Amino acid sequence: MSMVITNIGELVTNDAGFGKGRLGIVQDAAVVVDGDRIAWVGAASDAPAADARIDADGAAVLPGFVDSHAHLVFAGDRAAEFAARMAGEPYTGGGIRTTVGATRAASDDELRRSATRLVTEARSQGTTTIEIKSGYGLNVADEARSLRIAAELTSETTFLGAHVVPAEYSDDPWAYVSLVCGPMLAAARPHARWIDVFCERGAFDADQARTILAAGQAAGLGLRVHGNQLGPGPGVRLAVEMGAASVDHCTHLDDADIDALASTRLDCMCADGGHSSTVATLLPGAEFSTRSPYPDARRLLDANITVALATDCNPGSSYTSSMPFCIALAVREMGMTPAEALWAATAGGAHALRRDDIGRIAVGARADLIVLDAPSHLHLAYRPGVPLIRRVLHGGVPSHHLATTPDRTEGLPS
Ligand code: NIG
Ligand code: FE
């Protein structure tokens, strides 16, 4: 079935060669979707006919959000830990073991129901692609089942057996590294596209992280790193050394980290000037929820490093599935312009997942789009905490109406 979205006041294409500015904005536009792909983009006055029609009535239409970092397969709740932090306790990552206990004790169905609920919650806030990590099983069987469940919900699955060293290996972390690189990786591999390591004091040091990433790479997985979250450290430079697609958090960076990320820049003939091949993914929900200083996005952007924004949705350090919330934080607290933040939450996430079929609205791309209940993308940060997502098209399939202002449709089931 084909569908035309017409009367779009502001269309964000992320195609700088097509529209205005880095967001490639086109006014008074229309988009035609055919099956799960975008078939036509242009002026509303030229729009071809289609089987069904959504009249956006002057609203903004954007690419669906790409949340490239989330931990959704877990059981239990750590609200009390959050309350303690708000009363002045620091975040150390120590609570991860609490979630590991609850996750190991949960049934497959409990884990599936909770992860599905979070994906649905994210979708209703405009997320059309979500990466999901394991990392709360930390033994062979529970890491493998976490990834099996994640793979039911997304193709962007990440093996994070190296989240922390579980209690039973406290006395011999290298024995745990061997388990991760051997039987655990073998069991995870059929369900995972990526491997990730938490390279931080209290988790895995540079040698351990390098060993684990190299094993994952040899098994055919792409690389991701959690680095420089709680303090300065080797995570960013290790990610660059190993050719990781993304290094995530990047809260504590020194000049050498910035230079390393900038050195991965791929100069191409793209209209928007090329990208760094290791993306710096910023997770402001974690700084919000741990009451920590935010990363300096300006410093990364001014060095022409590709920046992505993601939620880090997890029960400990960032229990939000909302990309609009992260955009608002990035604008208000991290020195990003609304346009930079939106780009980072869409095209930036696509780069972090090394995907070129998502994060943009162009002929041939996946039909993943959001109709906002607002006339421009500026409202995402200007109206924080407000449900501004009117409709989501995911692979061309429109959600039911989500917001307060009705749109006018023809040919769609109501
Ligand atoms: O990305 N940094 C490590 N892992 C998660 C936190 C997990 C937790 O506290 O449960 C993060 O913030
Ligand atoms: Fe994380």
Short mmCIF file of C-alpha atoms and ligand atoms in Angstrom, two decimals:
data_model
loop_
_atom_site.label_atom_id
_atom_site.label_comp_id
_atom_site.label_asym_id
_atom_site.label_seq_id
_atom_site.Cartn_x
_atom_site.Cartn_y
_atom_site.Cartn_z
CA MET A 1 0.00 0.00 0.00
CA SER A 2 1.20 3.55 -0.73
CA MET A 3 0.53 6.57 1.44
CA VAL A 4 1.13 10.27 1.02
CA ILE A 5 1.80 12.60 3.94
CA THR A 6 0.98 16.03 2.64
CA ASN A 7 0.68 19.57 3.95
CA ILE A 8 3.93 19.19 5.94
CA GLY A 9 4.90 22.63 7.29
CA GLU A 10 8.52 21.66 7.96
CA LEU A 11 10.09 18.47 6.66
CA VAL A 12 13.44 17.49 8.22
CA THR A 13 15.22 15.23 5.72
CA ASN A 14 18.78 15.25 7.19
CA ASP A 15 19.83 15.54 3.56
CA ALA A 16 21.83 18.77 3.40
CA GLY A 17 22.01 18.51 -0.40
CA PHE A 18 18.23 18.47 -0.68
CA GLY A 19 16.94 21.09 1.79
CA LYS A 20 18.14 23.93 3.97
CA GLY A 21 20.96 23.63 6.52
CA ARG A 22 22.39 20.49 8.03
CA LEU A 23 18.86 19.20 8.74
CA GLY A 24 17.97 19.56 5.05
CA ILE A 25 14.70 21.32 5.89
CA VAL A 26 12.03 21.64 3.18
CA GLN A 27 8.92 23.81 3.73
CA ASP A 28 5.44 22.90 2.44
CA ALA A 29 6.51 19.39 1.56
CA ALA A 30 5.00 15.97 0.98
CA VAL A 31 6.40 12.45 1.34
CA VAL A 32 5.14 9.28 -0.33
CA VAL A 33 5.71 5.94 1.35
CA ASP A 34 5.35 2.69 -0.54
CA GLY A 35 5.46 -0.45 1.59
CA ASP A 36 8.33 -0.05 4.05
CA ARG A 37 10.31 2.49 1.97
CA ILE A 38 10.16 6.17 1.11
CA ALA A 39 9.20 6.46 -2.56
CA TRP A 40 8.99 10.21 -3.18
CA VAL A 41 9.90 13.50 -1.43
CA GLY A 42 9.07 16.97 -2.77
CA ALA A 43 6.79 20.00 -2.74
CA ALA A 44 3.24 19.36 -1.48
CA SER A 45 1.88 20.96 -4.65
CA ASP A 46 3.57 18.23 -6.78
CA ALA A 47 2.68 15.25 -4.62
CA PRO A 48 1.46 12.20 -6.56
CA ALA A 49 -1.70 10.37 -5.52
CA ALA A 50 -1.50 7.35 -3.22
CA ASP A 51 -3.81 4.74 -1.68
CA ALA A 52 -4.04 6.60 1.62
CA ARG A 53 -3.37 10.13 2.77
CA ILE A 54 -2.35 11.83 6.01
CA ASP A 55 -2.87 15.60 6.04
CA ALA A 56 -0.19 16.93 8.42
CA ASP A 57 -1.98 20.29 8.56
CA GLY A 58 1.23 22.33 8.73
CA ALA A 59 2.95 20.11 11.31
CA ALA A 60 6.63 19.14 11.25
CA VAL A 61 7.67 15.70 9.99
CA LEU A 62 11.03 14.24 11.05
CA PRO A 63 12.97 11.01 10.62
CA GLY A 64 12.16 8.58 13.46
CA PHE A 65 14.59 8.73 16.37
CA VAL A 66 17.47 6.24 16.37
CA ASP A 67 18.23 5.27 19.97
CA SER A 68 21.62 3.61 19.59
CA HIS A 69 22.19 2.75 23.26
CA ALA A 70 19.72 1.03 25.60
CA HIS A 71 19.74 -1.75 28.19
CA LEU A 72 16.16 -3.06 28.13
CA VAL A 73 16.41 -6.71 29.20
CA PHE A 74 16.31 -6.67 33.00
CA ALA A 75 14.07 -7.28 35.99
CA GLY A 76 13.61 -5.26 39.16
CA ASP A 77 13.61 -1.62 40.04
CA ARG A 78 16.22 0.66 41.60
CA ALA A 79 14.06 3.65 42.46
CA ALA A 80 15.43 3.66 46.02
CA GLU A 81 18.98 4.00 44.62
CA PHE A 82 17.77 6.99 42.57
CA ALA A 83 16.20 8.58 45.66
CA ALA A 84 19.45 8.08 47.60
CA ARG A 85 21.38 9.83 44.81
CA MET A 86 18.98 12.74 44.87
CA ALA A 87 19.77 12.94 48.60
CA GLY A 88 23.50 13.18 47.83
CA GLU A 89 24.80 9.61 47.33
CA PRO A 90 27.18 9.25 44.37
CA TYR A 91 26.60 6.81 41.46
CA THR A 92 29.29 4.12 41.22
CA GLY A 93 27.77 1.45 38.99
CA GLY A 94 27.67 -0.88 42.03
CA GLY A 95 23.89 -1.30 41.66
CA ILE A 96 24.39 -3.23 38.40
CA ARG A 97 24.85 -6.38 40.52
CA THR A 98 21.42 -5.82 42.12
CA THR A 99 19.81 -5.90 38.68
CA VAL A 100 21.87 -8.97 37.75
CA GLY A 101 20.36 -10.83 40.74
CA ALA A 102 16.81 -9.84 39.79
CA THR A 103 17.35 -10.64 36.11
CA ARG A 104 18.77 -14.10 36.75
CA ALA A 105 15.75 -14.86 38.99
CA ALA A 106 13.16 -13.70 36.41
CA SER A 107 11.39 -15.98 33.93
CA ASP A 108 11.78 -15.56 30.17
CA ASP A 109 8.24 -14.22 30.03
CA GLU A 110 8.84 -11.60 32.70
CA LEU A 111 11.93 -10.35 30.87
CA ARG A 112 10.12 -10.38 27.52
CA ARG A 113 7.10 -8.49 28.88
CA SER A 114 9.21 -5.81 30.51
CA ALA A 115 11.48 -5.28 27.47
CA THR A 116 8.46 -5.20 25.14
CA ARG A 117 6.77 -2.59 27.33
CA LEU A 118 9.89 -0.39 27.13
CA VAL A 119 10.13 -0.74 23.34
CA THR A 120 6.44 0.22 23.05
CA GLU A 121 7.02 3.18 25.36
CA ALA A 122 9.99 4.31 23.23
CA ARG A 123 8.02 3.87 19.99
CA SER A 124 5.19 6.08 21.25
CA GLN A 125 7.82 8.79 21.81
CA GLY A 126 9.10 8.57 18.26
CA THR A 127 11.86 5.97 18.43
CA THR A 128 11.81 3.79 15.31
CA THR A 129 15.16 2.02 15.76
CA ILE A 130 16.50 0.90 19.14
CA GLU A 131 19.70 -0.89 20.06
CA ILE A 132 19.33 -3.34 22.96
CA LYS A 133 22.22 -4.68 25.05
CA SER A 134 22.47 -7.71 27.27
CA GLY A 135 24.59 -7.23 30.39
CA TYR A 136 22.38 -8.13 33.35
CA GLY A 137 22.82 -11.89 33.00
CA LEU A 138 26.62 -12.18 33.27
CA ASN A 139 26.64 -15.96 32.95
CA VAL A 140 26.44 -18.00 29.76
CA ALA A 141 22.76 -18.97 29.97
CA ASP A 142 21.43 -15.59 31.11
CA GLU A 143 23.45 -13.55 28.61
CA ALA A 144 22.29 -15.84 25.78
CA ARG A 145 18.62 -15.62 26.78
CA SER A 146 18.83 -11.82 27.22
CA LEU A 147 20.08 -11.57 23.64
CA ARG A 148 17.48 -14.03 22.36
CA ILE A 149 14.76 -11.84 23.84
CA ALA A 150 16.43 -8.64 22.56
CA ALA A 151 16.59 -10.15 19.05
CA GLU A 152 12.80 -10.61 19.10
CA LEU A 153 12.52 -6.82 19.43
CA THR A 154 15.33 -5.36 17.28
CA SER A 155 18.05 -6.29 14.82
CA GLU A 156 20.50 -4.01 16.70
CA THR A 157 21.49 -6.37 19.51
CA THR A 158 24.66 -5.98 21.57
CA PHE A 159 26.48 -8.53 23.72
CA LEU A 160 27.55 -6.78 26.95
CA GLY A 161 28.78 -9.74 28.98
CA ALA A 162 31.58 -7.34 29.99
CA HIS A 163 29.28 -4.99 31.91
CA VAL A 164 30.87 -5.65 35.31
CA VAL A 165 32.66 -8.63 36.85
CA PRO A 166 29.93 -10.62 38.64
CA ALA A 167 30.34 -11.32 42.36
CA GLU A 168 31.31 -14.96 41.86
CA TYR A 169 34.42 -13.88 39.90
CA SER A 170 35.47 -10.94 42.14
CA ASP A 171 38.67 -12.72 43.12
CA ASP A 172 39.68 -13.56 39.56
CA PRO A 173 38.51 -11.01 36.99
CA TRP A 174 40.71 -12.50 34.25
CA ALA A 175 38.88 -15.83 34.64
CA TYR A 176 35.68 -13.90 33.92
CA VAL A 177 37.31 -12.27 30.88
CA SER A 178 38.13 -15.78 29.60
CA LEU A 179 34.54 -16.88 30.13
CA VAL A 180 33.27 -13.81 28.22
CA CYS A 181 35.70 -14.42 25.34
CA GLY A 182 35.02 -18.17 25.18
CA PRO A 183 31.73 -19.92 26.00
CA MET A 184 29.71 -16.75 26.63
CA LEU A 185 30.67 -15.18 23.31
CA ALA A 186 29.92 -18.47 21.52
CA ALA A 187 26.43 -18.58 23.07
CA ALA A 188 25.79 -14.88 22.44
CA ARG A 189 27.10 -14.74 18.87
CA PRO A 190 24.02 -16.14 17.06
CA HIS A 191 21.83 -13.41 18.55
CA ALA A 192 24.16 -10.39 18.49
CA ARG A 193 25.34 -7.86 15.93
CA TRP A 194 27.65 -5.94 18.30
CA ILE A 195 29.89 -6.43 21.33
CA ASP A 196 30.32 -3.76 24.01
CA VAL A 197 32.59 -3.38 27.07
CA PHE A 198 32.24 -1.09 30.09
CA CYS A 199 35.83 0.20 30.19
CA GLU A 200 35.94 2.09 33.47
CA ARG A 201 37.57 1.94 36.90
CA GLY A 202 35.55 -0.71 38.81
CA ALA A 203 34.54 -2.53 35.61
CA PHE A 204 37.15 -3.54 32.98
CA ASP A 205 40.60 -2.00 32.45
CA ALA A 206 42.10 -1.29 29.03
CA ASP A 207 43.86 -4.68 28.70
CA GLN A 208 40.77 -6.63 29.67
CA ALA A 209 38.54 -4.52 27.43
CA ARG A 210 40.94 -4.89 24.47
CA THR A 211 41.01 -8.68 24.92
CA ILE A 212 37.21 -8.87 24.94
CA LEU A 213 36.74 -6.53 21.96
CA ALA A 214 39.35 -8.45 19.94
CA ALA A 215 37.54 -11.73 20.64
CA GLY A 216 34.23 -10.19 19.57
CA GLN A 217 35.79 -8.78 16.42
CA ALA A 218 37.32 -12.16 15.55
CA ALA A 219 33.83 -13.66 15.93
CA GLY A 220 32.46 -11.13 13.43
CA LEU A 221 30.79 -8.65 15.80
CA GLY A 222 31.00 -4.87 15.44
CA LEU A 223 32.52 -2.95 18.35
CA ARG A 224 31.04 -0.49 20.83
CA VAL A 225 32.54 0.84 24.08
CA HIS A 226 31.16 2.41 27.28
CA GLY A 227 33.96 4.83 28.14
CA ASN A 228 34.91 7.89 30.20
CA GLN A 229 31.59 7.94 32.05
CA LEU A 230 32.61 8.19 35.70
CA GLY A 231 36.07 9.68 35.24
CA PRO A 232 38.94 10.09 32.78
CA GLY A 233 40.20 6.77 31.40
CA PRO A 234 41.35 4.75 28.41
CA GLY A 235 37.89 3.96 26.93
CA VAL A 236 37.78 6.57 24.19
CA ARG A 237 41.33 5.92 22.96
CA LEU A 238 40.76 2.16 23.05
CA ALA A 239 37.55 2.55 21.00
CA VAL A 240 39.47 4.54 18.37
CA GLU A 241 42.41 2.11 18.39
CA MET A 242 40.05 -0.82 17.78
CA GLY A 243 37.91 0.95 15.16
CA ALA A 244 34.72 0.85 17.24
CA ALA A 245 31.56 2.25 15.66
CA SER A 246 30.82 4.27 18.79
CA VAL A 247 32.16 5.21 22.19
CA ASP A 248 29.38 6.06 24.57
CA HIS A 249 29.11 8.45 27.54
CA CYS A 250 32.27 10.57 26.80
CA THR A 251 31.61 12.63 29.91
CA HIS A 252 35.25 13.07 31.01
CA LEU A 253 37.46 13.80 27.98
CA ASP A 254 40.95 15.27 27.73
CA ASP A 255 42.60 16.80 24.66
CA ALA A 256 44.12 13.45 23.63
CA ASP A 257 40.63 11.87 23.60
CA ILE A 258 39.30 14.66 21.40
CA ASP A 259 42.31 14.35 19.05
CA ALA A 260 41.85 10.58 18.86
CA LEU A 261 38.16 10.88 17.92
CA ALA A 262 38.89 13.68 15.44
CA SER A 263 41.57 11.51 13.79
CA THR A 264 38.86 9.03 12.72
CA ARG A 265 37.19 11.64 10.56
CA LEU A 266 36.35 10.36 7.08
CA ASP A 267 36.50 13.23 4.65
CA CYS A 268 34.01 12.52 1.92
CA MET A 269 32.17 14.53 -0.69
CA CYS A 270 28.95 14.48 1.36
CA ALA A 271 27.02 17.74 1.37
CA ASP A 272 27.30 17.84 5.15
CA GLY A 273 31.07 17.36 5.09
CA GLY A 274 31.88 13.83 6.23
CA HIS A 275 31.86 12.09 9.59
CA SER A 276 34.15 10.55 12.16
CA SER A 277 34.04 6.79 11.90
CA THR A 278 34.04 6.39 15.69
CA VAL A 279 30.97 8.30 16.83
CA ALA A 280 30.84 9.97 20.27
CA THR A 281 27.46 8.98 21.70
CA LEU A 282 26.25 11.23 24.52
CA LEU A 283 23.72 9.95 27.07
CA PRO A 284 22.43 12.95 29.01
CA GLY A 285 19.74 10.88 30.76
CA ALA A 286 22.59 9.30 32.74
CA GLU A 287 23.97 12.64 33.95
CA PHE A 288 20.42 13.77 34.79
CA SER A 289 19.68 10.65 36.79
CA THR A 290 23.05 10.45 38.55
CA ARG A 291 23.21 14.22 39.14
CA SER A 292 26.59 14.40 37.38
CA PRO A 293 28.13 17.09 35.20
CA TYR A 294 26.99 16.83 31.56
CA PRO A 295 29.48 16.08 28.76
CA ASP A 296 30.76 19.05 26.76
CA ALA A 297 29.07 18.46 23.41
CA ARG A 298 30.36 21.77 22.02
CA ARG A 299 33.96 20.64 22.31
CA LEU A 300 33.21 17.52 20.26
CA LEU A 301 31.13 19.35 17.66
CA ASP A 302 33.73 22.10 17.26
CA ALA A 303 36.31 19.39 16.52
CA ASN A 304 33.98 18.02 13.78
CA ILE A 305 33.45 14.75 15.62
CA THR A 306 30.18 12.98 14.82
CA VAL A 307 27.91 13.11 17.87
CA ALA A 308 24.92 10.87 18.56
CA LEU A 309 22.37 11.19 21.34
CA ALA A 310 20.79 8.14 22.96
CA THR A 311 18.78 7.33 26.09
CA ASP A 312 20.97 4.68 27.81
CA CYS A 313 17.60 3.43 29.11
CA ASN A 314 18.42 1.15 32.08
CA PRO A 315 17.08 0.69 35.62
CA GLY A 316 20.14 2.20 37.33
CA SER A 317 21.68 5.25 35.75
CA SER A 318 19.02 6.46 33.26
CA TYR A 319 15.50 5.05 33.44
CA THR A 320 14.06 7.02 30.53
CA SER A 321 13.07 5.77 27.08
CA SER A 322 12.39 9.29 25.82
CA MET A 323 14.55 10.67 23.00
CA PRO A 324 12.68 14.04 23.14
CA PHE A 325 13.73 14.32 26.80
CA CYS A 326 17.37 13.67 25.83
CA ILE A 327 17.14 16.28 23.06
CA ALA A 328 15.80 18.83 25.53
CA LEU A 329 18.65 18.07 27.97
CA ALA A 330 21.25 18.29 25.20
CA VAL A 331 19.99 21.71 24.19
CA ARG A 332 19.49 23.12 27.68
CA GLU A 333 22.50 21.57 29.43
CA MET A 334 25.10 20.59 26.83
CA GLY A 335 25.39 23.55 24.50
CA MET A 336 23.83 21.88 21.47
CA THR A 337 21.54 23.83 19.17
CA PRO A 338 18.09 22.28 18.62
CA ALA A 339 19.19 21.37 15.07
CA GLU A 340 22.41 19.70 16.27
CA ALA A 341 20.51 17.76 18.93
CA LEU A 342 17.86 16.54 16.48
CA TRP A 343 20.53 15.52 13.95
CA ALA A 344 22.40 13.63 16.69
CA ALA A 345 19.20 11.82 17.76
CA THR A 346 18.44 10.67 14.20
CA ALA A 347 21.33 10.70 11.68
CA GLY A 348 23.93 10.59 14.49
CA GLY A 349 22.36 7.42 15.90
CA ALA A 350 22.29 5.91 12.41
CA HIS A 351 26.05 6.59 12.03
CA ALA A 352 26.67 5.07 15.47
CA LEU A 353 24.96 1.89 14.19
CA ARG A 354 26.69 2.18 10.79
CA ARG A 355 23.32 2.29 9.02
CA ASP A 356 22.50 4.45 6.01
CA ASP A 357 18.89 3.29 5.54
CA ILE A 358 17.61 5.08 8.67
CA GLY A 359 17.96 8.52 10.28
CA ARG A 360 17.01 10.41 7.12
CA ILE A 361 14.04 10.99 4.85
CA ALA A 362 15.12 10.23 1.30
CA VAL A 363 13.95 8.04 -1.56
CA GLY A 364 14.90 4.43 -0.81
CA ALA A 365 15.37 4.92 2.95
CA ARG A 366 13.19 3.02 5.43
CA ALA A 367 9.82 4.67 5.96
CA ASP A 368 10.49 5.55 9.62
CA LEU A 369 8.99 8.97 10.31
CA ILE A 370 7.39 11.05 13.01
CA VAL A 371 4.55 13.55 12.57
CA LEU A 372 4.97 16.10 15.38
CA ASP A 373 2.11 17.81 17.14
CA ALA A 374 3.99 21.07 16.49
CA PRO A 375 4.99 23.27 13.55
CA SER A 376 8.77 22.85 13.91
CA HIS A 377 11.50 20.66 15.39
CA LEU A 378 12.36 23.51 17.78
CA HIS A 379 9.36 22.49 19.86
CA LEU A 380 11.11 19.28 20.94
CA ALA A 381 13.32 21.33 23.30
CA TYR A 382 11.04 24.36 23.59
CA ARG A 383 8.16 22.27 25.02
CA PRO A 384 9.96 19.73 27.24
CA GLY A 385 7.96 16.96 28.85
CA VAL A 386 4.99 17.43 26.51
CA PRO A 387 3.73 14.52 24.35
CA LEU A 388 4.49 16.04 20.95
CA ILE A 389 4.51 12.88 18.84
CA ARG A 390 1.27 12.81 16.86
CA ARG A 391 1.98 9.75 14.73
CA VAL A 392 4.88 7.39 14.12
CA LEU A 393 5.37 5.51 10.87
CA HIS A 394 7.54 2.46 11.46
CA GLY A 395 8.57 0.69 8.28
CA GLY A 396 5.64 2.44 6.62
CA VAL A 397 3.10 1.24 9.21
CA PRO A 398 1.35 4.17 10.91
CA SER A 399 0.73 4.08 14.65
CA HIS A 400 -2.67 4.97 15.96
CA HIS A 401 -3.13 8.60 16.71
CA LEU A 402 -0.94 9.51 19.72
CA ALA A 403 -1.39 13.20 20.51
CA THR A 404 -4.08 15.68 21.41
CA THR A 405 -4.46 17.40 18.02
CA PRO A 406 -6.19 15.14 15.47
CA ASP A 407 -4.75 14.87 11.96
CA ARG A 408 -6.96 14.32 8.93
CA THR A 409 -6.59 10.98 7.21
CA GLU A 410 -8.15 9.18 4.28
CA GLY A 411 -7.85 5.48 3.58
CA LEU A 412 -6.26 4.56 6.94
CA PRO A 413 -7.93 2.34 9.53
CA SER A 414 -9.02 4.65 12.39
O1 NIG B 1 25.44 2.83 30.65
N1 NIG B 1 27.76 2.33 32.54
C1 NIG B 1 27.41 1.19 32.62
N2 NIG B 1 26.18 0.72 32.42
C2 NIG B 1 24.98 1.46 32.48
C3 NIG B 1 24.45 1.55 33.85
C4 NIG B 1 23.86 0.33 34.30
C5 NIG B 1 23.26 0.33 35.66
O2 NIG B 1 23.55 1.19 36.54
O3 NIG B 1 22.47 -0.60 35.83
C6 NIG B 1 25.16 2.82 31.84
O4 NIG B 1 24.99 3.87 32.48
FE FE B 2 24.89 2.08 28.95
#
